[in-house]
Short mmCIF file of C-alpha atoms in Angstrom, two decimals:
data_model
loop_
_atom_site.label_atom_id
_atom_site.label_comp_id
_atom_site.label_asym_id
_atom_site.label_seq_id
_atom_site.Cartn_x
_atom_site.Cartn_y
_atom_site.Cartn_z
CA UNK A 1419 20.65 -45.54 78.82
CA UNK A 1420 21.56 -44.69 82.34
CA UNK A 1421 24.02 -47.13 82.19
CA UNK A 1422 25.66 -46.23 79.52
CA UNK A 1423 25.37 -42.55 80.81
CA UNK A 1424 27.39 -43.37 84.02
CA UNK A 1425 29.82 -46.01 82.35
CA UNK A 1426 31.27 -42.34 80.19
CA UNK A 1427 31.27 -40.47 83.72
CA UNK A 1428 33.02 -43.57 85.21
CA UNK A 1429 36.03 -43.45 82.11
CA UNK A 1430 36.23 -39.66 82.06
CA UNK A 1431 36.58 -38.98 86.06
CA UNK A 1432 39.19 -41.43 85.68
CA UNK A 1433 41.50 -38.59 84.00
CA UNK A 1434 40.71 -34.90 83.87
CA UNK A 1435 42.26 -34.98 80.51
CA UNK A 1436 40.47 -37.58 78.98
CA UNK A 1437 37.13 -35.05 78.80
CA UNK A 1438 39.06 -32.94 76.50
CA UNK A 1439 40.20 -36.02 74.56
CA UNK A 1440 37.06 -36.94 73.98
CA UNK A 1441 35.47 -33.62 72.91
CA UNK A 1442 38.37 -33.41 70.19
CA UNK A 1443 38.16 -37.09 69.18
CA UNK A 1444 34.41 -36.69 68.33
CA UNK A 1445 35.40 -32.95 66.90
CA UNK A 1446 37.39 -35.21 64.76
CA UNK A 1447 34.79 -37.67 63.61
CA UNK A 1448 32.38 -35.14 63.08
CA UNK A 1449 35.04 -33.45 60.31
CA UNK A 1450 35.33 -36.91 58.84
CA UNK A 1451 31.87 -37.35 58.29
CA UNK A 1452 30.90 -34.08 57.16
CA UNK A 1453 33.62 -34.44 54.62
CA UNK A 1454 32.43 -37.67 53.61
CA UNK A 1455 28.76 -36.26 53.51
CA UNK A 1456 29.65 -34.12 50.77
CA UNK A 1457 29.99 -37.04 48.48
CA UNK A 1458 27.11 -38.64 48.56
CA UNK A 1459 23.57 -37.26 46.55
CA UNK A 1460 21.09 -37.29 49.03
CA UNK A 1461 23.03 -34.90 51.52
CA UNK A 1462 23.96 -32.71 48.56
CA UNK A 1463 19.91 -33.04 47.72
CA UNK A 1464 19.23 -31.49 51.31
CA UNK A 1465 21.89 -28.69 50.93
CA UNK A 1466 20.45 -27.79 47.70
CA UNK A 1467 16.88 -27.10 49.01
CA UNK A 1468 17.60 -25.00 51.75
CA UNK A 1469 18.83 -28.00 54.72
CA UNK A 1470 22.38 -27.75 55.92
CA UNK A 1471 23.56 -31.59 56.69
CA UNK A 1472 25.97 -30.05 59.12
CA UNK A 1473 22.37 -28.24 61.04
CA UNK A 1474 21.14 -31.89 60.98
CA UNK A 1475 24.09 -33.53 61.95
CA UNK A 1476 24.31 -30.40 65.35
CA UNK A 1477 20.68 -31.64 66.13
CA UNK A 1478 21.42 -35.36 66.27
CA UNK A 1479 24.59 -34.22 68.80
CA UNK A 1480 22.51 -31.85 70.54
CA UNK A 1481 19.88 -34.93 71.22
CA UNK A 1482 22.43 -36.88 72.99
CA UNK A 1483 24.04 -33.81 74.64
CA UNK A 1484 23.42 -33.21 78.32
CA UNK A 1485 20.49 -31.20 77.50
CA UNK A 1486 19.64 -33.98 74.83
CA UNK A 1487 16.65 -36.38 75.02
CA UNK A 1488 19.59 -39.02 74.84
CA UNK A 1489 22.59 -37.45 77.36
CA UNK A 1490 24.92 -39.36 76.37
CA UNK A 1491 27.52 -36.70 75.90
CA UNK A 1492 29.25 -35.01 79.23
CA UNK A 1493 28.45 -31.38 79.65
CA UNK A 1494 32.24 -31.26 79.54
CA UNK A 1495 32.20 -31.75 75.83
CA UNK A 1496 29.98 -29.32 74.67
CA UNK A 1497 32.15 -26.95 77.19
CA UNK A 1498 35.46 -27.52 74.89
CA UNK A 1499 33.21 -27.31 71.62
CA UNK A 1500 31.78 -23.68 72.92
CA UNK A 1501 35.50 -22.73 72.36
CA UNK A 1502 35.40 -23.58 69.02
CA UNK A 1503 33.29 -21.49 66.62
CA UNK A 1504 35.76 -18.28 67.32
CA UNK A 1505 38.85 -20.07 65.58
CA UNK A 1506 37.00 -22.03 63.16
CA UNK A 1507 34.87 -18.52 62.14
CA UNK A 1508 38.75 -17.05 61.60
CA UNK A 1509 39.59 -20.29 59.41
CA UNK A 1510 36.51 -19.40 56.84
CA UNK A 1511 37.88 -16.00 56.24
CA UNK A 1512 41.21 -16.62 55.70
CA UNK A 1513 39.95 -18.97 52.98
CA UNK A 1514 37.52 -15.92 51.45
CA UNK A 1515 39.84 -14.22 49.26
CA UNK A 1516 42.96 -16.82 48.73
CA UNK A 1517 41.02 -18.87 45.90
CA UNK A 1518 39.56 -15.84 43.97
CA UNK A 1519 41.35 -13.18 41.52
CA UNK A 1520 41.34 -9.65 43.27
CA UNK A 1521 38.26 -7.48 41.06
CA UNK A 1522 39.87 -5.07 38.81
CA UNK A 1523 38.52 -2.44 36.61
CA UNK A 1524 37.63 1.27 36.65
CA UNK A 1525 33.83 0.37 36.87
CA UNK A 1526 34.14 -1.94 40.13
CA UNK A 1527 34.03 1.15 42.53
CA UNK A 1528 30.33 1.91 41.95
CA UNK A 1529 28.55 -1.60 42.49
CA UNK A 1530 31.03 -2.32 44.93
CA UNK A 1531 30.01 1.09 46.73
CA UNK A 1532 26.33 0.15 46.64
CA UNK A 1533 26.75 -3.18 47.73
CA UNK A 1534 28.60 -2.15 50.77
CA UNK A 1535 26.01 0.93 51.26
CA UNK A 1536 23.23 -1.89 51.71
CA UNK A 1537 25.39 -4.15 53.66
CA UNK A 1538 25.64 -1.26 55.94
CA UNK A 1539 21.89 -0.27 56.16
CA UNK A 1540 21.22 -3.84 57.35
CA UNK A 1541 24.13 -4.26 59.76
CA UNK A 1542 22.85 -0.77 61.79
CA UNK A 1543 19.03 -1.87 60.82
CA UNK A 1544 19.05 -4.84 62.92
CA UNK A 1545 20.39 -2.92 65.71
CA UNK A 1546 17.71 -0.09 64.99
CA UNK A 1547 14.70 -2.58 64.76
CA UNK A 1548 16.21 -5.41 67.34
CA UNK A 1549 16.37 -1.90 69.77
CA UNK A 1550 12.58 -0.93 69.58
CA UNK A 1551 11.66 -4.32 69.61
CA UNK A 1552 13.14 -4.24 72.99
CA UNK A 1553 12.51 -0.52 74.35
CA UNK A 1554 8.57 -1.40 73.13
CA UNK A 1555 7.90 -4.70 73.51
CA UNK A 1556 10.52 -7.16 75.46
CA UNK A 1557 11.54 -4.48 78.79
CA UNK A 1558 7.79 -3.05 78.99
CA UNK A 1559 6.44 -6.77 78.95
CA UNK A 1560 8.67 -9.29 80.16
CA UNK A 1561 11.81 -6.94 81.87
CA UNK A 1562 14.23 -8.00 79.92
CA UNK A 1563 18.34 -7.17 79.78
CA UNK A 1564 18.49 -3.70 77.22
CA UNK A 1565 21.83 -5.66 75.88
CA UNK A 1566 19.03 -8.19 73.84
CA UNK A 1567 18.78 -5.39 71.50
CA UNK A 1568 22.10 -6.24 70.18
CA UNK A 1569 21.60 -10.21 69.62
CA UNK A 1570 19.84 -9.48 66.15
CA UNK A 1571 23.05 -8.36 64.54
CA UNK A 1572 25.45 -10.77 66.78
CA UNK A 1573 23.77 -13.94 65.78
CA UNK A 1574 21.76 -13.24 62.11
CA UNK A 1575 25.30 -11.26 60.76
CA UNK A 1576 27.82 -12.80 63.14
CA UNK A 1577 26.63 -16.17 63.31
CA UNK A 1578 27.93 -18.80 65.66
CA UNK A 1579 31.35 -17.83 65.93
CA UNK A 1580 30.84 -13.74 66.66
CA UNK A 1581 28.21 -14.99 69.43
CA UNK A 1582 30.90 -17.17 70.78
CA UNK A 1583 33.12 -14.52 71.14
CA UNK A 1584 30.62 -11.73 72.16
CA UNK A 1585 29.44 -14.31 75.03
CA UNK A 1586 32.67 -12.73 77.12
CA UNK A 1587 31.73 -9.44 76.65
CA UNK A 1588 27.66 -10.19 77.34
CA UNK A 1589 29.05 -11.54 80.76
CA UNK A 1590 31.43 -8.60 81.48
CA UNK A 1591 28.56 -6.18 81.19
CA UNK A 1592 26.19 -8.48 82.97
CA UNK A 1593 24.43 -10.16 81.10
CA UNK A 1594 25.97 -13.66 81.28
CA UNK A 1595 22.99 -15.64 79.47
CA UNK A 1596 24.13 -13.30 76.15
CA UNK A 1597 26.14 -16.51 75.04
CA UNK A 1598 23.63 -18.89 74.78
CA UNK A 1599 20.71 -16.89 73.79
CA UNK A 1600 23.72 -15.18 70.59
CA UNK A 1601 24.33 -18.84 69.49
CA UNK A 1602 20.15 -19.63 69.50
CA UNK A 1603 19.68 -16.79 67.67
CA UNK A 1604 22.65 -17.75 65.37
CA UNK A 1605 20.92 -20.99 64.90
CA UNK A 1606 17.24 -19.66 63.86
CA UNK A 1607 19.10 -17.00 61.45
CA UNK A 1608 21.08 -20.05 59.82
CA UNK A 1609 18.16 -21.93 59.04
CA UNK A 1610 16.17 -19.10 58.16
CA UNK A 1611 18.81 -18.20 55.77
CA UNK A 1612 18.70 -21.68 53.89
CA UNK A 1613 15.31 -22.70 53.96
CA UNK A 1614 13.64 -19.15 53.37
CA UNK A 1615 16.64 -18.02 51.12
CA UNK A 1616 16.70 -21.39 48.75
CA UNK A 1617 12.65 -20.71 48.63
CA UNK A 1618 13.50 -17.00 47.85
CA UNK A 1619 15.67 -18.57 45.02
CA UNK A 1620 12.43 -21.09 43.51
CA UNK A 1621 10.63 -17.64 43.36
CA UNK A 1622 13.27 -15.61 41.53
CA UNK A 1623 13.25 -18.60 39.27
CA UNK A 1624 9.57 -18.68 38.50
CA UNK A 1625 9.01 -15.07 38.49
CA UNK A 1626 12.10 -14.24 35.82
CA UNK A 1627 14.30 -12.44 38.47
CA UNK A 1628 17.68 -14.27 37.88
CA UNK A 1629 19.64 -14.39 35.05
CA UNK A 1630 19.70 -16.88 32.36
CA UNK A 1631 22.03 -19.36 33.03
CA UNK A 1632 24.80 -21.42 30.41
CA UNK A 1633 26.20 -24.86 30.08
CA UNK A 1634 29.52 -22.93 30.55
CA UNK A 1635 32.24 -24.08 32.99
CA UNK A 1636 31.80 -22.02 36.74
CA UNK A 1637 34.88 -19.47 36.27
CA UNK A 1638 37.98 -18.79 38.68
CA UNK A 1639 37.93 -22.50 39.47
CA UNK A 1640 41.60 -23.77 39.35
CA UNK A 1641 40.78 -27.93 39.67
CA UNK A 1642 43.07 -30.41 41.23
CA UNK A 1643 46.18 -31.49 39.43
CA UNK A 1644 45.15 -34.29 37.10
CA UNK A 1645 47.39 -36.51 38.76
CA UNK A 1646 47.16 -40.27 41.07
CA UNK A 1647 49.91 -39.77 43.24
CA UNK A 1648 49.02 -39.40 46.72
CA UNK A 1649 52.18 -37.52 47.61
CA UNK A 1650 51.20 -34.71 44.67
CA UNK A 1651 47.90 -34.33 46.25
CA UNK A 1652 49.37 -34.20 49.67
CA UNK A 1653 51.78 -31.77 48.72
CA UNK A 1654 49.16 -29.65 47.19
CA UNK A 1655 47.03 -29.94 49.82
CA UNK A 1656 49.65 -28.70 52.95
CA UNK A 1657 51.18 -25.75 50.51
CA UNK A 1658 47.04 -24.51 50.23
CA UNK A 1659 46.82 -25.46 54.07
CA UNK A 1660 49.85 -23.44 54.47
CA UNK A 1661 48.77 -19.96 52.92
CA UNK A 1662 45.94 -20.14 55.04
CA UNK A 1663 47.99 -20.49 57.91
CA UNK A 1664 49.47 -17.34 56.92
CA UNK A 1665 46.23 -15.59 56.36
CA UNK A 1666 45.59 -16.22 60.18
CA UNK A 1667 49.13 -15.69 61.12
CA UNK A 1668 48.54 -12.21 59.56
CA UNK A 1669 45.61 -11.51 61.27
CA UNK A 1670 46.82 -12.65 64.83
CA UNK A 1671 50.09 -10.58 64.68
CA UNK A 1672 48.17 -7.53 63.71
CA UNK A 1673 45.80 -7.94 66.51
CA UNK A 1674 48.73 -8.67 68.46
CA UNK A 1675 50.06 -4.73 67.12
CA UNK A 1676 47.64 -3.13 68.11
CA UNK A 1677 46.72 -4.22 71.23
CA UNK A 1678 50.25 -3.48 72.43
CA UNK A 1679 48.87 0.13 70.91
CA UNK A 1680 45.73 0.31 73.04
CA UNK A 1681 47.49 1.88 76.18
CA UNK A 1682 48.27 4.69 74.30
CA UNK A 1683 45.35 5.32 72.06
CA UNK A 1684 42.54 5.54 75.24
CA UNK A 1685 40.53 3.10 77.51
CA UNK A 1686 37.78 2.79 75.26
CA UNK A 1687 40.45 1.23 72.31
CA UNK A 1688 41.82 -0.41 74.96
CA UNK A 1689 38.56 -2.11 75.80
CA UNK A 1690 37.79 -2.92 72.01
CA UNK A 1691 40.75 -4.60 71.08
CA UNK A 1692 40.82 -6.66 74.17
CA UNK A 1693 37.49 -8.59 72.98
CA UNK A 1694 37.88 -7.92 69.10
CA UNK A 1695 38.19 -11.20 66.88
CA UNK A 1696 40.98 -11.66 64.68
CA UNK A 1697 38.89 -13.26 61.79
CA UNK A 1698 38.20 -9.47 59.94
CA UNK A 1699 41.75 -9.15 60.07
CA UNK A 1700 42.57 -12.41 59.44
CA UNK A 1701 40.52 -11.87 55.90
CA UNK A 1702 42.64 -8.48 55.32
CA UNK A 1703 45.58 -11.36 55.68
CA UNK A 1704 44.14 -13.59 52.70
CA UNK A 1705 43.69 -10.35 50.65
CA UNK A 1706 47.02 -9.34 51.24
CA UNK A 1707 48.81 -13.02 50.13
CA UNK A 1708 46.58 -13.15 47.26
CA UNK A 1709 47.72 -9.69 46.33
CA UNK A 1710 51.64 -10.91 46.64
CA UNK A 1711 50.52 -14.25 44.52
CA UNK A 1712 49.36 -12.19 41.84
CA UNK A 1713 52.02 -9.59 41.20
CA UNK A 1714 54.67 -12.47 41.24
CA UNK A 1715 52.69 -14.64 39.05
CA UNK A 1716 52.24 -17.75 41.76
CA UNK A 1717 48.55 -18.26 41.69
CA UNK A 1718 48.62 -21.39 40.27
CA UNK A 1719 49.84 -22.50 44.09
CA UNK A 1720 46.08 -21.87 45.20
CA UNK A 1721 43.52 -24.46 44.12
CA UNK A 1722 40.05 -22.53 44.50
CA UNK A 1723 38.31 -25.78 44.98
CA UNK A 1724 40.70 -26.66 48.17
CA UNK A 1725 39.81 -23.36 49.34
CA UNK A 1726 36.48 -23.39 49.28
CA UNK A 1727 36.58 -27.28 50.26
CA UNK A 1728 38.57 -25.82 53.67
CA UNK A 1729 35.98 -23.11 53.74
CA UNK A 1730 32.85 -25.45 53.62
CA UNK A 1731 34.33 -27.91 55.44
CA UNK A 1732 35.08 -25.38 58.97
CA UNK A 1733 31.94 -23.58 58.08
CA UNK A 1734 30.14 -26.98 58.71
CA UNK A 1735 32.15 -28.02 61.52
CA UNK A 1736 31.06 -24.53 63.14
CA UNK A 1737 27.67 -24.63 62.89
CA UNK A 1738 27.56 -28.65 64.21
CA UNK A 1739 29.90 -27.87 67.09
CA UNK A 1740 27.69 -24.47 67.74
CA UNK A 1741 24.81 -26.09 67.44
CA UNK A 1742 25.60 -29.20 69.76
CA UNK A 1743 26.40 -26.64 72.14
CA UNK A 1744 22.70 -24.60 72.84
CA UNK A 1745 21.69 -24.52 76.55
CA UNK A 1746 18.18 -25.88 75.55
CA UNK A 1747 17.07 -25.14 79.38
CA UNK A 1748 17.32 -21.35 78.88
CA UNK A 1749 15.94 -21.40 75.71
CA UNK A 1750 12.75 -22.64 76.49
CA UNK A 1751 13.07 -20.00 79.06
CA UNK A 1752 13.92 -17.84 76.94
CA UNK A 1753 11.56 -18.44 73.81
CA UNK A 1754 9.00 -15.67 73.60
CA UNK A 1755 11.69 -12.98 73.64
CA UNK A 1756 13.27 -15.05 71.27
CA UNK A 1757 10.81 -15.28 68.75
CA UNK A 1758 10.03 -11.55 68.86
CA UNK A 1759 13.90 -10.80 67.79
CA UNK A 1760 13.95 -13.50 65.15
CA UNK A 1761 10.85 -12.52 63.81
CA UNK A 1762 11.86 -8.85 63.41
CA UNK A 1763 15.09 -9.40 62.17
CA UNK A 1764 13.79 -11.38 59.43
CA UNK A 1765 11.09 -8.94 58.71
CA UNK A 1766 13.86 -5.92 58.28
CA UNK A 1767 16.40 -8.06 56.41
CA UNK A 1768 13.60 -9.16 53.83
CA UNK A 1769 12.38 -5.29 53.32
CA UNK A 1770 15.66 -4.00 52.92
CA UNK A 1771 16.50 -7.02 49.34
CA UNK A 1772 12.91 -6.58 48.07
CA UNK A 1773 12.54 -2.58 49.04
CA UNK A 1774 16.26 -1.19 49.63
CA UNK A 1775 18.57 -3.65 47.72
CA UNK A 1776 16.29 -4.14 44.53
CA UNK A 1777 15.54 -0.46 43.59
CA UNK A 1778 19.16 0.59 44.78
CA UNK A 1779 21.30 -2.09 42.42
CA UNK A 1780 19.03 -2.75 39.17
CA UNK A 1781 21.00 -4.76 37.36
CA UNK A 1782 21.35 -8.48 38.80
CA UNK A 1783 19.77 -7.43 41.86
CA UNK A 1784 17.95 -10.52 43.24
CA UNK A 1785 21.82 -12.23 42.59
CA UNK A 1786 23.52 -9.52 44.59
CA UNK A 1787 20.56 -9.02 47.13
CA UNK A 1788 19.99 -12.70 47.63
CA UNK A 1789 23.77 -12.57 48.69
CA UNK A 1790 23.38 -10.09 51.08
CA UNK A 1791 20.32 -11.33 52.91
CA UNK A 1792 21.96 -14.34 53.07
CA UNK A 1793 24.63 -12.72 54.74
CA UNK A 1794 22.52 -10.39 57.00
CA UNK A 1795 20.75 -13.67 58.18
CA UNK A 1796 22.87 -16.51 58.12
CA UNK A 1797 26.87 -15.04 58.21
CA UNK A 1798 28.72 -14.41 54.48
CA UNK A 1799 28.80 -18.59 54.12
CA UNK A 1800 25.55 -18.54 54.10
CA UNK A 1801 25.44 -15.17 51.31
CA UNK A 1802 27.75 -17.17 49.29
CA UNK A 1803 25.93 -20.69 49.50
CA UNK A 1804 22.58 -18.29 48.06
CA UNK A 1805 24.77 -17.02 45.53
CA UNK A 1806 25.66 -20.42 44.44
CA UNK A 1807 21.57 -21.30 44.11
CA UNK A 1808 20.81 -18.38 42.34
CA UNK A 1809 24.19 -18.52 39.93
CA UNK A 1810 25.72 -21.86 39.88
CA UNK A 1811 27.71 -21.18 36.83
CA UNK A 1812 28.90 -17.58 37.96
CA UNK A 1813 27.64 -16.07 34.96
CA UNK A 1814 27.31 -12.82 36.87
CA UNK A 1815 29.85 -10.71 38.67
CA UNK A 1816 28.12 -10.99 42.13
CA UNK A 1817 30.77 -13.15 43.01
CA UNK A 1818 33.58 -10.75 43.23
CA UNK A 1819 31.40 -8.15 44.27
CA UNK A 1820 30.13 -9.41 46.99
CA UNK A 1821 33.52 -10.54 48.33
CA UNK A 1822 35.25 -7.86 47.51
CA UNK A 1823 32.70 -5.55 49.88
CA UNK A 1824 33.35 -8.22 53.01
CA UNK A 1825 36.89 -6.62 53.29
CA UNK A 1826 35.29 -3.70 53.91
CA UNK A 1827 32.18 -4.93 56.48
CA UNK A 1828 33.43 -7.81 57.79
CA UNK A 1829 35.81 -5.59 59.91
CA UNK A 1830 32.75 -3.17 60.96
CA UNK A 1831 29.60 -5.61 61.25
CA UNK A 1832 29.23 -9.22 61.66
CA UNK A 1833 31.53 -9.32 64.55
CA UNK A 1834 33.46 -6.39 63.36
CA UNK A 1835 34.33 -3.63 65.95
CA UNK A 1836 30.46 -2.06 65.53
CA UNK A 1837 29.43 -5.57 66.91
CA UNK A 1838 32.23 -5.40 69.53
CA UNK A 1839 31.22 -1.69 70.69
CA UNK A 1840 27.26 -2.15 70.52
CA UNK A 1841 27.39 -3.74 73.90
CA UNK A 1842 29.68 -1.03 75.12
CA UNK A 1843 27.60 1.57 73.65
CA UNK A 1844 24.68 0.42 75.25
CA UNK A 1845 25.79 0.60 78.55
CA UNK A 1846 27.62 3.95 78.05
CA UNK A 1847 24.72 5.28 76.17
CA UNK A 1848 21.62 3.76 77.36
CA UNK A 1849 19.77 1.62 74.94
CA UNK A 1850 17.63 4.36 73.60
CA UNK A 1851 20.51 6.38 72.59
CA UNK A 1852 22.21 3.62 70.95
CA UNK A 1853 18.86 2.52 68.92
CA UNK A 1854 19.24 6.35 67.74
CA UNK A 1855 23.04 6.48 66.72
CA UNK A 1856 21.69 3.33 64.69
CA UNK A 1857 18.28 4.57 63.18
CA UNK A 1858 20.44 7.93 61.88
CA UNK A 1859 23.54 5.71 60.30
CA UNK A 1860 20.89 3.00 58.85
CA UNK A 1861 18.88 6.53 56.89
CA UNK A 1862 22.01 7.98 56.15
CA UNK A 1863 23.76 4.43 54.29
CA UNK A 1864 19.75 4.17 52.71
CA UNK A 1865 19.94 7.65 51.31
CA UNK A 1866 23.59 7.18 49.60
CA UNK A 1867 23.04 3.72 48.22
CA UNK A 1868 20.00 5.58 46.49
CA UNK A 1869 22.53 8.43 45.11
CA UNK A 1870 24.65 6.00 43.90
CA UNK A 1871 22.23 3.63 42.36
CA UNK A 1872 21.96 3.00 38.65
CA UNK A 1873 23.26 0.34 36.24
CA UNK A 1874 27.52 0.10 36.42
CA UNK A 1875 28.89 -0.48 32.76
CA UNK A 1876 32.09 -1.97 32.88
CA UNK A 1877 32.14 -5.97 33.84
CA UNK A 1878 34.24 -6.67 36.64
CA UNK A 1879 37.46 -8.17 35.42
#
């Protein structure tokens, strides 16, 4: 094994390029087979009962990492990889909206209203509880950074790819093992979110919760042309590849906007927009070509199974890359603080769908809340893989829903600006007066999503 070990050191100091080569060869490889995963039953047999293959496949690449059992990998390759959650976060959104009809109707406003309202209360929850854990518990005891009060939200709702990009910012404002300790706390929420949200979904079963499903065909999916030419399927393929290159496109030249803004709008914009993601706007972008698609009557362009077969397939390659990545070192450091975050973001995020969610949206709520913890836990791929559990055959209208309110949160929470000032906030503020800003906008979104609870009667288009 050493051998080996110092036969890849030998090739790579050969060439300071060849590191990167490798680390985008085996990026590569890992696309291939998680693509190829997808078609065989016993990897589709994990997915469904809560087990990501793309988790397992990080933890094999993570064993023969440098901080592996098995380093077989340079630490130079899991330095390119760390670079790659942030663009392959943005890829997943631009997807979002492209393969799905905009909802339409003059009853969409209300559950669309409450389903943001409880997005919001767990966004700002996480910061309220993930903040006393800390002020109580994690400085008093074990002196730890006040900016851990913000890794709740950054890796349950941000995931891998907001942790990635808040890692910058944690090591502007001092606190430089943010990165690694955002992606391990990405990681527990992930798996958290499919093993204890597939469970969740065996008990709505059994206990009656979710609604009765049909033999009917899943709606809004446009299949592949019926057709054996490889050139059809290639062309079909680059003109769906091609939207969502304007999706980001979109995205990156409105960043691009308004950060030549920022100057005059303040220091504090200033200092947002110079760490903000482009991914929220980069969903705004797939919103806004979907839009154009419809009123000109091109939608048959967009396959929704390519779509969500580009979605899945970054989403995967995120998490693997992400996970392949973790400083294992400083988390075993790191563990007892840790534990104490993951176990209290799990504890909000699970009273706010069985207190919060299920009194606030009646009808379908354990579809519509089970999206939404997913989502609090585990990023919206992981709300949307839930929703799939709970409604394979989309005979609900969680679906739209549920995407639909993203536009609206995705920008705020989950790597949204909120995510991007919290750090900020806490530093300006103190972390005290941030867990209080918090607290008062987590009662205030809980008291309106009770005001506008109640049953919604029209069926979203």
């Amino acid at each position: 094994m050493d051998l080996l070990l110092k036969t890849i050191n030998g090739i790579l100091s050969l060439n300071i390029l060849s590191s990167h080569s490798l680390a985008i060869g085996l990026f590569c490889l890992l696309g291939l087979l998680l693509g190829f995963s997808r078609s065989f039953k016993p990897a589709l047999n994990l997915e469904m009962v809560g087990i990501p293959i793309a988790l397992i496949v990080g933890v094999l690449v993570l064993a023969i990492g440098p901080y592996g059992q098995f380093p077989l990998l340079p630490e130079s390759v899991t330095e390119t990889w760390i670079q790659f959650p942030a663009p392959l976060l943005t890829l997943v959104f631009a997807t979002l909206m492209l393969g799905r009809p905009i909802p339409r109707g003059r009853g969409v406003w209300k559950p669309i209203a409450s389903q943001s309202l409880v997005g919001l209360m767990l966004g700002f929850g996480q910061y309220l509880v993930g903040g006393l854990a800390v002020l109580l518990i994690l400085i008093p005891y074990l002196g730890v950074d006040p900016l851990m009060g913000c890794l709740i939200e950054v890796g349950f709702e941000g995931g891998h790819g907001a942790a990635a990009i808040m890692g910058k910012s944690f090591s502007r404002l001092g606190f430089p093992e943010g990165l690694d300790l955002g992606l391990a706390m990405a990681t527990v929420g992930l798996l958290s979110s499919t093993v204890l949200g597939s469970g969740l979904v065996v008990l709505g079963r059994w206990r009656g919760w979710i609604a009765i499903q049909s033999s009917e065909e899943i709606k809004n999916a446009t299949p592949l042309a019926d057709s054996n030419s490889f050139i059809e399927r290639f062309r079909e393929a680059a003109v769906n590849l091609a939207f969502v290159g304007l999706a980001v496109l979109f995205g990156v030249g409105l960043l691009y906007g308004l950060r030549l803004l920022a100057p005059f709008l303040g220091d504090l914009f200033q200092e947002v927009l110079l760490v903000f993601p482009v991914f929220p706007l980069a969903l705004l972008g797939s919103l806004f070509i979907r839009y154009l698609l419809e009123i000109t009557g091109n939608t048959d362009l967009i396959s929704a199974l390519l779509m969500r077969g580009i979605g899945i397939l970054a989403t995967d390659l995120l998490i693997t890359t992400a996970t392949a990545s973790v400083n294992l070192p400083l988390l075993i450091n790191d563990w007892v603080p840790l534990t104490i975050l993951a176990v209290t973001g799990l504890t909000w995020n699970l009273a706010g769908m069985f207190v919060v969610a299920r009194l606030t949206f009646q009808e379908e709520w354990f579809e519509r809340s089970i999206a939404e913890f997913g989502n609090a836990t585990g990023v919206a791929a992981s709300g949307v893989l839930l929703l799939r559990l709970a409604d394979p055959n989309n005979v609900t209208s969680t679906l739209p829903i549920f995407s639909t309110t993203r536009l609206f949160l995705q920008p705020l929470l989950s790597g949204g600006l909120v995510t991007v000032i919290a750090p900020i906030a806490v530093v300006k503020l103190g972390l005290l007066g941030w867990t209080e800003v918090c607290g008062l906008l987590t009662m205030v979104s809980i008291f309106l999503a009770f005001f506008m609870q109640g049953s919604f009667s029209e069926e979203v288009n």
